Each structure stands twice: as structure tokens, then as C-alpha cells.
XYZ file of C-alpha atoms in Angstrom:
474
model
C -104.759 19.223 -123.851
C -105.590 16.625 -121.058
C -108.886 16.976 -119.187
C -108.916 17.050 -115.654
C -111.030 14.800 -113.695
C -114.087 15.878 -111.812
C -113.872 16.643 -108.252
C -115.653 13.800 -106.414
C -115.496 11.396 -109.462
C -114.577 7.736 -108.684
C -110.922 7.210 -109.856
C -109.893 3.417 -110.568
C -106.496 2.347 -109.772
C -104.684 -0.960 -110.185
C -104.940 -3.254 -107.219
C -101.419 -3.630 -105.750
C -100.545 -6.455 -103.608
C -100.320 -6.099 -99.832
C -96.882 -6.284 -98.763
C -97.604 -8.272 -95.628
C -99.548 -10.911 -97.742
C -97.904 -14.200 -97.984
C -97.283 -16.217 -101.123
C -100.051 -18.625 -101.866
C -99.005 -21.884 -103.674
C -101.555 -23.913 -105.408
C -101.312 -27.315 -107.159
C -100.822 -27.004 -110.903
C -103.526 -28.606 -112.995
C -101.663 -31.228 -115.213
C -103.984 -33.089 -117.958
C -103.391 -36.869 -117.768
C -102.511 -38.386 -121.040
C -105.158 -40.710 -122.502
C -102.744 -43.540 -122.814
C -102.075 -43.280 -119.189
C -105.624 -43.566 -118.180
C -106.298 -46.428 -120.587
C -103.321 -48.365 -119.316
C -104.695 -47.775 -115.704
C -108.008 -49.390 -116.784
C -106.214 -52.299 -118.439
C -104.152 -52.691 -115.173
C -107.330 -52.857 -112.966
C -108.994 -55.144 -115.238
C -105.999 -57.550 -115.264
C -105.973 -57.408 -111.476
C -109.379 -58.334 -111.174
C -109.204 -61.241 -113.222
C -106.113 -62.550 -111.619
C -107.473 -62.006 -107.966
C -110.994 -63.104 -108.710
C -110.406 -66.951 -108.255
C -108.769 -66.167 -104.845
C -111.494 -63.670 -103.600
C -114.399 -65.900 -104.941
C -113.167 -69.549 -105.386
C -116.571 -71.035 -105.079
C -118.228 -68.524 -107.593
C -115.253 -68.941 -110.109
C -115.241 -72.611 -109.792
C -118.967 -72.892 -110.510
C -118.867 -70.583 -113.544
C -116.024 -72.453 -115.032
C -117.458 -75.937 -114.625
C -120.710 -74.682 -116.234
C -119.106 -73.133 -119.023
C -116.916 -76.256 -119.720
C -119.864 -78.457 -119.356
C -121.823 -76.564 -121.919
C -119.088 -76.229 -124.301
C -118.072 -79.948 -124.384
C -121.377 -81.667 -123.680
C -124.089 -79.265 -124.722
C -127.435 -78.895 -122.995
C -127.770 -82.474 -122.059
C -124.655 -82.489 -120.145
C -125.501 -79.379 -118.261
C -128.816 -80.790 -117.446
C -127.248 -83.956 -116.146
C -124.786 -81.848 -114.307
C -127.448 -79.716 -112.572
C -129.560 -83.067 -111.756
C -126.504 -84.756 -110.102
C -125.781 -81.744 -107.978
C -129.295 -81.436 -106.814
C -129.241 -85.035 -105.756
C -125.913 -84.816 -104.076
C -126.932 -81.642 -102.328
C -130.270 -83.281 -100.947
C -128.400 -86.405 -99.690
C -125.990 -84.105 -98.066
C -128.645 -82.023 -96.395
C -130.605 -85.006 -95.134
C -127.511 -86.858 -94.090
C -125.290 -84.144 -92.538
C -127.596 -81.198 -91.917
C -125.213 -79.337 -89.625
C -122.301 -79.266 -92.018
C -124.784 -78.525 -94.831
C -125.974 -75.331 -93.065
C -122.481 -74.371 -92.282
C -121.005 -74.867 -95.634
C -123.932 -73.830 -97.796
C -127.031 -72.226 -96.298
C -125.019 -69.863 -93.931
C -122.450 -68.998 -96.648
C -125.186 -68.224 -99.360
C -127.199 -66.213 -96.785
C -123.961 -64.115 -95.817
C -123.203 -63.505 -99.590
C -126.913 -62.395 -100.177
C -126.935 -60.219 -97.124
C -123.497 -58.736 -97.847
C -124.508 -57.713 -101.238
C -128.194 -56.581 -100.683
C -128.059 -55.073 -97.163
C -124.577 -53.962 -96.046
C -122.784 -53.143 -99.108
C -125.877 -51.573 -100.624
C -126.749 -49.288 -97.377
C -123.028 -49.089 -96.141
C -122.165 -45.473 -97.373
C -125.589 -43.734 -96.580
C -125.820 -45.198 -93.035
C -122.240 -44.539 -92.124
C -122.367 -40.976 -93.423
C -125.673 -40.063 -91.848
C -124.751 -41.756 -88.521
C -121.552 -39.687 -88.481
C -118.873 -42.497 -88.843
C -117.527 -41.299 -92.316
C -114.336 -39.288 -92.024
C -113.278 -36.324 -94.423
C -109.940 -35.006 -95.158
C -108.708 -32.681 -97.742
C -112.073 -32.704 -99.471
C -111.936 -36.590 -99.713
C -114.245 -38.876 -97.893
C -112.898 -42.025 -96.031
C -115.215 -44.885 -94.957
C -114.473 -48.051 -93.054
C -114.289 -51.067 -95.172
C -116.310 -54.151 -95.086
C -113.927 -57.117 -95.075
C -116.192 -59.952 -94.437
C -119.673 -60.934 -93.689
C -120.646 -64.207 -91.815
C -123.867 -65.608 -90.599
C -125.281 -68.345 -88.393
C -128.684 -69.156 -87.247
C -129.373 -66.062 -85.254
C -126.968 -63.100 -86.400
C -124.885 -61.404 -88.994
C -121.180 -60.781 -88.261
C -119.745 -57.795 -90.188
C -115.914 -57.583 -90.000
C -114.942 -53.936 -90.714
C -111.595 -52.274 -90.991
C -111.499 -48.922 -89.363
C -110.180 -45.815 -91.019
C -106.800 -44.647 -89.378
C -107.334 -42.211 -86.492
C -110.808 -43.622 -85.501
C -111.427 -46.063 -82.526
C -114.183 -48.677 -81.908
C -115.545 -46.196 -79.431
C -116.781 -44.192 -82.323
C -119.098 -47.298 -83.256
C -119.938 -48.082 -79.760
C -121.429 -44.788 -79.540
C -123.570 -45.226 -82.691
C -124.806 -48.789 -82.204
C -128.530 -47.412 -82.050
C -128.064 -45.718 -85.247
C -126.378 -48.656 -87.041
C -129.078 -50.971 -85.660
C -131.948 -48.958 -87.371
C -129.990 -48.257 -90.314
C -129.609 -51.970 -91.239
C -132.978 -52.910 -89.831
C -131.715 -55.085 -86.968
C -132.971 -55.354 -83.531
C -129.816 -54.287 -82.134
C -126.101 -53.865 -82.755
C -122.849 -55.113 -80.726
C -119.289 -53.919 -81.219
C -116.602 -56.572 -80.549
C -112.784 -55.539 -80.811
C -110.648 -57.973 -82.836
C -107.579 -55.890 -82.798
C -106.126 -52.727 -84.037
C -108.417 -51.118 -86.527
C -110.278 -54.370 -86.792
C -113.824 -54.752 -85.231
C -116.926 -56.883 -85.752
C -120.495 -55.946 -85.879
C -122.959 -58.175 -84.593
C -126.428 -57.718 -86.157
C -129.281 -60.066 -84.805
C -131.775 -60.793 -87.287
C -134.615 -61.333 -84.767
C -134.921 -60.849 -81.003
C -133.586 -64.055 -79.535
C -134.926 -63.162 -76.181
C -138.506 -62.811 -77.069
C -139.506 -66.179 -75.655
C -139.485 -66.575 -71.969
C -137.184 -69.009 -70.250
C -138.293 -71.749 -67.771
C -136.107 -72.208 -64.725
C -132.661 -73.580 -65.454
C -131.507 -76.744 -64.261
C -129.532 -76.708 -60.850
C -125.917 -77.252 -61.438
C -124.156 -79.897 -59.746
C -121.161 -77.960 -58.813
C -122.079 -74.354 -58.718
C -119.320 -71.833 -59.742
C -119.948 -68.826 -57.518
C -117.999 -66.773 -60.048
C -120.090 -67.734 -63.008
C -123.610 -68.870 -61.871
C -126.113 -69.573 -64.812
C -129.130 -67.532 -64.387
C -130.326 -66.868 -68.115
C -129.414 -66.321 -71.682
C -127.628 -63.594 -73.398
C -128.700 -62.274 -76.522
C -125.883 -63.876 -78.592
C -127.438 -67.451 -77.578
C -124.790 -68.114 -74.711
C -125.802 -68.575 -71.025
C -125.855 -65.555 -68.882
C -123.539 -66.272 -65.988
C -123.724 -64.007 -63.156
C -120.639 -63.315 -60.873
C -121.265 -63.146 -56.993
C -117.992 -64.113 -55.476
C -115.608 -61.076 -55.443
C -118.146 -58.339 -56.365
C -121.534 -56.882 -55.671
C -124.509 -56.602 -57.885
C -127.209 -53.997 -58.134
C -130.493 -54.891 -59.929
C -132.822 -51.901 -60.938
C -136.139 -52.112 -62.530
C -139.652 -50.997 -62.362
C -142.594 -53.138 -60.718
C -143.073 -55.965 -63.227
C -139.565 -55.861 -64.849
C -138.438 -59.095 -63.516
C -136.285 -58.233 -60.495
C -137.809 -61.455 -58.985
C -136.415 -63.496 -61.999
C -132.834 -62.479 -61.255
C -132.913 -62.793 -57.508
C -134.472 -66.427 -57.569
C -132.525 -67.568 -60.782
C -129.345 -66.493 -58.736
C -130.354 -68.388 -55.611
C -131.437 -71.441 -57.442
C -127.873 -71.864 -59.226
C -126.456 -71.725 -55.478
C -128.605 -74.349 -54.039
C -126.003 -77.206 -53.961
C -123.395 -74.820 -52.134
C -126.368 -73.570 -49.722
C -126.949 -77.313 -49.156
C -123.566 -78.334 -48.202
C -122.835 -75.322 -45.994
C -120.133 -73.450 -48.279
C -122.643 -70.677 -49.140
C -125.330 -68.841 -47.241
C -128.005 -66.390 -48.200
C -129.307 -63.810 -45.907
C -132.533 -62.543 -46.975
C -134.300 -58.988 -46.318
C -137.811 -58.702 -47.633
C -139.432 -55.626 -46.498
C -142.479 -56.420 -48.766
C -142.879 -60.033 -46.973
C -144.167 -61.306 -50.620
C -140.868 -61.941 -52.613
C -138.321 -63.813 -50.577
C -140.811 -64.867 -47.805
C -141.762 -67.647 -50.219
C -138.620 -69.723 -49.851
C -137.840 -68.481 -46.328
C -136.241 -71.873 -45.419
C -133.414 -71.240 -48.033
C -132.079 -68.505 -46.046
C -129.667 -68.669 -43.309
C -130.798 -65.632 -41.542
C -134.063 -63.578 -42.637
C -135.468 -60.152 -41.839
C -138.790 -58.424 -42.918
C -138.823 -55.426 -40.900
C -136.777 -52.122 -40.597
C -135.236 -52.703 -37.256
C -134.769 -56.469 -37.846
C -133.009 -55.663 -41.391
C -130.703 -53.298 -39.639
C -129.608 -55.711 -37.183
C -128.965 -58.364 -39.788
C -126.863 -55.820 -41.736
C -124.969 -54.948 -38.806
C -124.423 -58.531 -37.893
C -123.122 -59.027 -41.427
C -120.671 -56.186 -40.849
C -119.323 -57.641 -37.804
C -118.815 -61.157 -39.113
C -117.174 -59.638 -42.066
C -114.742 -57.622 -39.825
C -114.033 -60.430 -37.730
C -113.072 -62.716 -40.803
C -110.916 -59.785 -42.051
C -109.162 -59.496 -38.725
C -108.385 -63.463 -38.944
C -107.305 -62.939 -42.662
C -105.019 -59.753 -42.034
C -101.425 -60.685 -42.972
C -102.244 -64.352 -43.752
C -104.242 -64.434 -47.081
C -105.632 -61.872 -49.562
C -108.545 -63.770 -50.995
C -111.734 -65.832 -49.792
C -112.217 -69.528 -50.622
C -115.628 -70.811 -49.643
C -115.594 -73.495 -46.880
C -118.152 -74.616 -44.243
C -116.116 -72.912 -41.623
C -115.945 -69.598 -43.681
C -118.708 -69.738 -46.062
C -119.548 -67.438 -48.912
C -122.358 -65.028 -47.726
C -124.843 -63.305 -50.088
C -127.106 -60.568 -48.560
C -129.961 -60.270 -50.766
C -131.745 -56.886 -50.107
C -135.213 -56.757 -52.003
C -136.486 -53.039 -52.217
C -133.347 -51.572 -50.681
C -134.866 -48.208 -51.036
C -137.101 -48.942 -48.025
C -134.136 -48.985 -45.824
C -132.359 -46.011 -47.322
C -135.038 -43.661 -48.225
C -138.422 -44.562 -47.052
C -138.285 -45.941 -43.590
C -139.880 -43.230 -41.301
C -137.053 -43.774 -38.726
C -134.203 -41.544 -39.699
C -131.932 -43.508 -37.373
C -132.777 -46.803 -39.375
C -131.949 -45.194 -42.469
C -128.645 -43.878 -41.535
C -127.625 -47.299 -39.711
C -128.728 -49.050 -42.971
C -126.667 -46.801 -45.290
C -123.669 -47.257 -43.063
C -123.827 -50.905 -42.810
C -124.479 -51.392 -46.809
C -121.686 -48.831 -47.401
C -119.358 -50.953 -45.216
C -120.211 -54.181 -46.869
C -119.807 -53.027 -50.129
C -116.643 -51.287 -49.782
C -114.836 -54.119 -47.823
C -116.723 -57.306 -48.087
C -115.289 -58.554 -51.464
C -112.120 -59.905 -50.518
C -113.343 -61.699 -47.331
C -116.414 -63.470 -48.947
C -119.406 -61.122 -48.424
C -121.524 -60.131 -51.450
C -124.616 -57.631 -51.559
C -127.199 -58.413 -54.160
C -129.664 -55.485 -53.966
C -132.860 -54.817 -55.875
C -134.008 -51.419 -56.380
C -136.950 -49.548 -58.283
C -136.066 -46.057 -58.372
C -132.223 -45.232 -58.966
C -132.433 -41.510 -58.310
C -129.486 -40.343 -56.176
C -131.748 -39.190 -53.129
C -133.220 -42.737 -53.024
C -129.904 -44.782 -53.372
C -126.623 -42.777 -53.118
C -124.565 -45.941 -53.008
C -124.780 -46.922 -56.708
C -121.192 -46.478 -57.319
C -120.252 -48.941 -54.607
C -121.658 -51.943 -56.676
C -119.224 -52.969 -59.514
C -121.751 -54.980 -61.444
C -125.147 -53.409 -62.623
C -128.290 -54.925 -64.057
C -130.856 -52.562 -65.593
C -134.298 -54.021 -66.314
C -137.003 -52.060 -67.666
C -136.777 -48.463 -66.508
C -139.158 -45.464 -66.705
C -136.906 -42.645 -68.256
C -134.037 -42.613 -70.690
C -132.076 -40.672 -67.832
C -132.276 -43.417 -65.627
C -130.143 -45.739 -67.909
C -126.759 -43.695 -67.302
C -127.849 -43.436 -63.528
C -127.773 -47.220 -63.152
C -125.215 -48.394 -65.774
C -123.006 -45.419 -65.699
C -122.150 -42.653 -68.022
C -122.140 -43.347 -71.647
C -124.113 -46.734 -71.394
C -127.235 -45.369 -73.246
C -124.880 -44.296 -76.208
C -123.356 -47.846 -76.194
C -126.777 -49.199 -76.795
C -128.374 -49.869 -73.476
C -132.002 -48.739 -74.136
C -133.480 -50.021 -70.910
C -136.238 -47.774 -71.055
C -137.387 -49.069 -74.182
C -137.874 -52.654 -73.042
C -141.219 -54.013 -73.762
C -143.412 -54.454 -70.871
C -144.203 -58.084 -72.191
C -140.770 -59.146 -71.714
C -140.051 -59.236 -67.828
C -136.606 -60.472 -67.174
C -134.932 -58.768 -70.177
C -132.158 -56.502 -69.068
C -128.925 -54.923 -69.913
C -125.921 -55.934 -67.824
C -122.688 -53.879 -67.298
C -119.903 -55.511 -65.595
C -116.778 -54.177 -63.680
C -114.575 -55.592 -66.500
C -116.548 -54.396 -69.451
C -117.900 -51.033 -70.246
C -120.215 -52.358 -73.145
C -123.636 -53.308 -71.809
C -124.795 -56.840 -72.793
C -128.573 -57.653 -73.342
C -129.778 -60.854 -71.589
C -132.903 -62.415 -70.212
C -133.399 -64.013 -66.755
C -135.133 -67.449 -66.482
C -138.500 -67.206 -64.818
C -138.737 -69.210 -61.438
C -142.270 -69.998 -60.536
C -143.869 -70.381 -57.167
C -144.040 -74.144 -57.686
C -140.096 -73.961 -58.305
C -139.452 -72.118 -55.263
C -141.564 -74.533 -53.258
C -139.504 -77.446 -54.601
C -136.194 -75.723 -53.986
C -137.366 -75.151 -50.553
C -138.323 -78.606 -49.932
C -135.315 -80.284 -51.476
C -132.667 -77.887 -50.221
C -132.281 -75.748 -47.065
C -129.793 -73.912 -45.349
C -127.746 -75.874 -42.664
C -128.276 -73.284 -39.894
C -131.440 -71.058 -40.408
C -132.217 -68.237 -38.111
C -134.955 -65.682 -38.244
C -134.209 -62.251 -36.955
C -137.073 -61.079 -34.772
């Protein structure tokens, strides 16, 4: 007789599949035969031995020569070989030091740093900084193709993972620099999925720069005013653009202004270029007043100078209308640079509201219409906040010297500049003139340092060069 289940007792029943549940396919697990694994290992070993002479020709040649010498000549022959190579290396180093550094020193250094710095720390640095990609439970890393060195930096050529872009590395340059113990990092794009990471081994801008030599034939589109971090000259473009220089007191704004004026001296002397100066402090530009075609140091006179520049610009534009689209500096139509030191005095701090409004209107007109007719505004500023200077976007090229706050970096150089490595708020106060430069043609900031122009240099400049027509606005 079958027993009846008790009321309320738990009854177990087989779990039936839900009719709406889809069929789930899984990959079957297949055991790989041992002979296949062994053949794979043998194939990898053979491929390594075949490709080794092509990948590392110097190392294979050296090892082969040493082995052959030891086999046929013994220890005496090996000692003689070492002595001969040492003498040849010494003669090469003393006679042709440049080629020796290029062929021996830098190659050995690149091999060592490739092995002990970059390959050793490559995976942890990229994973922690968020540059490693995962797909179907597999991790993909950009691959190091080659490491080269010169006297100042390491260059790591990298192949990107498909689906990533150089911008991913540009937004992680700070993490990469700290990860590989470098002062900074810069990303250079070589082609599709091909970039080069530049890691300086030391700060090349730590030493101050004396005033640069005055060029014989200045190029107004590439005026040398200092040195970039990669060792190349820092050339500032003025013709066809406007430049905004921002930095706290003592950051080196005067170095940028006077280095720019110094590079223009021959053009000022022959009349193909003019510099109009506005110096509300009466301390910076007043030292070389004879170099300026027009000069103002009060709010009212500064507004008159700016409005005069606007009228001259509009008159020139009216003459050019329908006849030419670009400006060529001549004595009849010189290139005019309006240098504004402490522009915030005119746009925010002047007590007269009418002066502030007229100044803003004049600066806005010059920066929006003056590029094509040969007018440039070079403005210096301490506080980049919008309520102080709301015309920042009208300056295509920007220079950020030492700043007070991290948020000010993007205010000056544009959104995303700090993510690309522009740490202007971390510049050492003992390094005046060091700046991050962001040009209209390149979104990546470049670190550079302006040369220091001393008071004696300015006096010499004013004595040796002067503007053809000099007028002081009362």
C-alpha cells in the first residue's frame, strides 16, 4: 500500500526546461594530442633560430666570431681578438666620436633600456594606466617595435592594437612618464597604428637660456625665441595669427615678449614691421620705448592706440578688398604687432567702464579681422578666468607659463590640454620662461623655454635698433 505524502511537506520534482529559453551553444573542449604540442614547440624553435640573425645581426655575429675564435685558436686567440677590438674601438672613439656615439653608444644604450626599462615594465604600466584592451577574456597590449636613443631622450616605436587611436596615449602621457620614470612623455604619430613615444632622460630645459642672436633676415612666421624640450629651436609665429601669453607673476612673460621683439629687430629697423606697445605697469615695455612705433601706458591712451590700430586695419582691408587675400610686409604696409602687457587692466580692472568696453571691442575687432591684413595682437595676462578675459578663444596660439591652479591649464590651452600632458601648474618656480605651447595647427601641447633678455640686452637693442617712426600716445 502506497503511503500518501503529508500535507505541507516539500515535494521535489524534476526541473523542466522553460519553453521560451533559447538553446545555448558552448565550445567543446578538445584535448590537443601531445605530438601536436611538441611539433608546435619545435616549429617555434626553428623559426627563432632562422630569424635570429635578421633580428639581432650584431649579437649573432659577435657570438659566432667569439665561438669560432675560441674553437680554432683557443684562449690566446680570444685574448688577441679582444685586444684588437679594444684598440680599434678606442681609435674609432677618439677619431670619429660622432659616428662612434651613433653606431655604438646609443645602440648599446637603446638595447639596455629596451630590455631593462620598457620591456620589463611595459605590461604593468599599460594595464594600470588603462591602455590594455580586453576581448573575449584575452588581453591585448600595444607592441614595442623598436627603441632608439640619442643624447637626450628615448624613442619607443609602438604598434597599436586594432581599434585604438593615438589619442588614447595622448590622454595618458602623465601616467606613462611616471610609469617609466621620465620627466615627460610626448606622442608622435607616424602612420596608421604606428606611433612613437618620446621619453626625455633628463630635463633639457633646466638651464636658463641667454638672449638668442638677432637673426639677419627674420621670418615673421617663425621667430626664434627659445628652445623646445626636444632640443630644437622654439620658433613663434606672429604673421597670420594672434598669441596669448598667460602666467603668474615671475613666470617669465617678459622673456617671451622681449625675445619676440628681439627676433624682429631687423624688420623693425628697415620699416617692414612695427611694434606698438601698451604697458599699464610702466615697468616692462617702457625700458625699450624707442623700439616701439607707438606707445601708451594709461587706460585712455591705450584705448586710443587700440582704436587707431582698428582704423588702420580697416583702411588696409578696404584697399585689399577684391585685389588680394593675404598680406606681404613692406615699408608701405608694414606688419604691425600690438603688444599688450597686463591686458586685464584694460578688460577688467580699469575703473572706467567705458574704457573697459571700448578696449574689449577694439581687441575683439583686431583679433577677429586683423590676421589677413598684417595685424597681430600679442597679449600677456596673469589671470585667465573668463570674467577677467573673455576673449581667449580669439587667440589661435596660446602659451601657458606657470599657473596657479590645475583648472587654469584648460582655460588657457583649451579643453583636454592637461590630459595631453600640459602640467603648467606644476612648473617649478625656479624655471622662469618654461611654458607649454599649443598652436592652432596642433592640439598637442609642446614644452619649451623662452630665452632671458636682460636689461643690458634691452638697452643695447634700443641703442642699436629703433623704429623708423616713433610716436608716443599722450
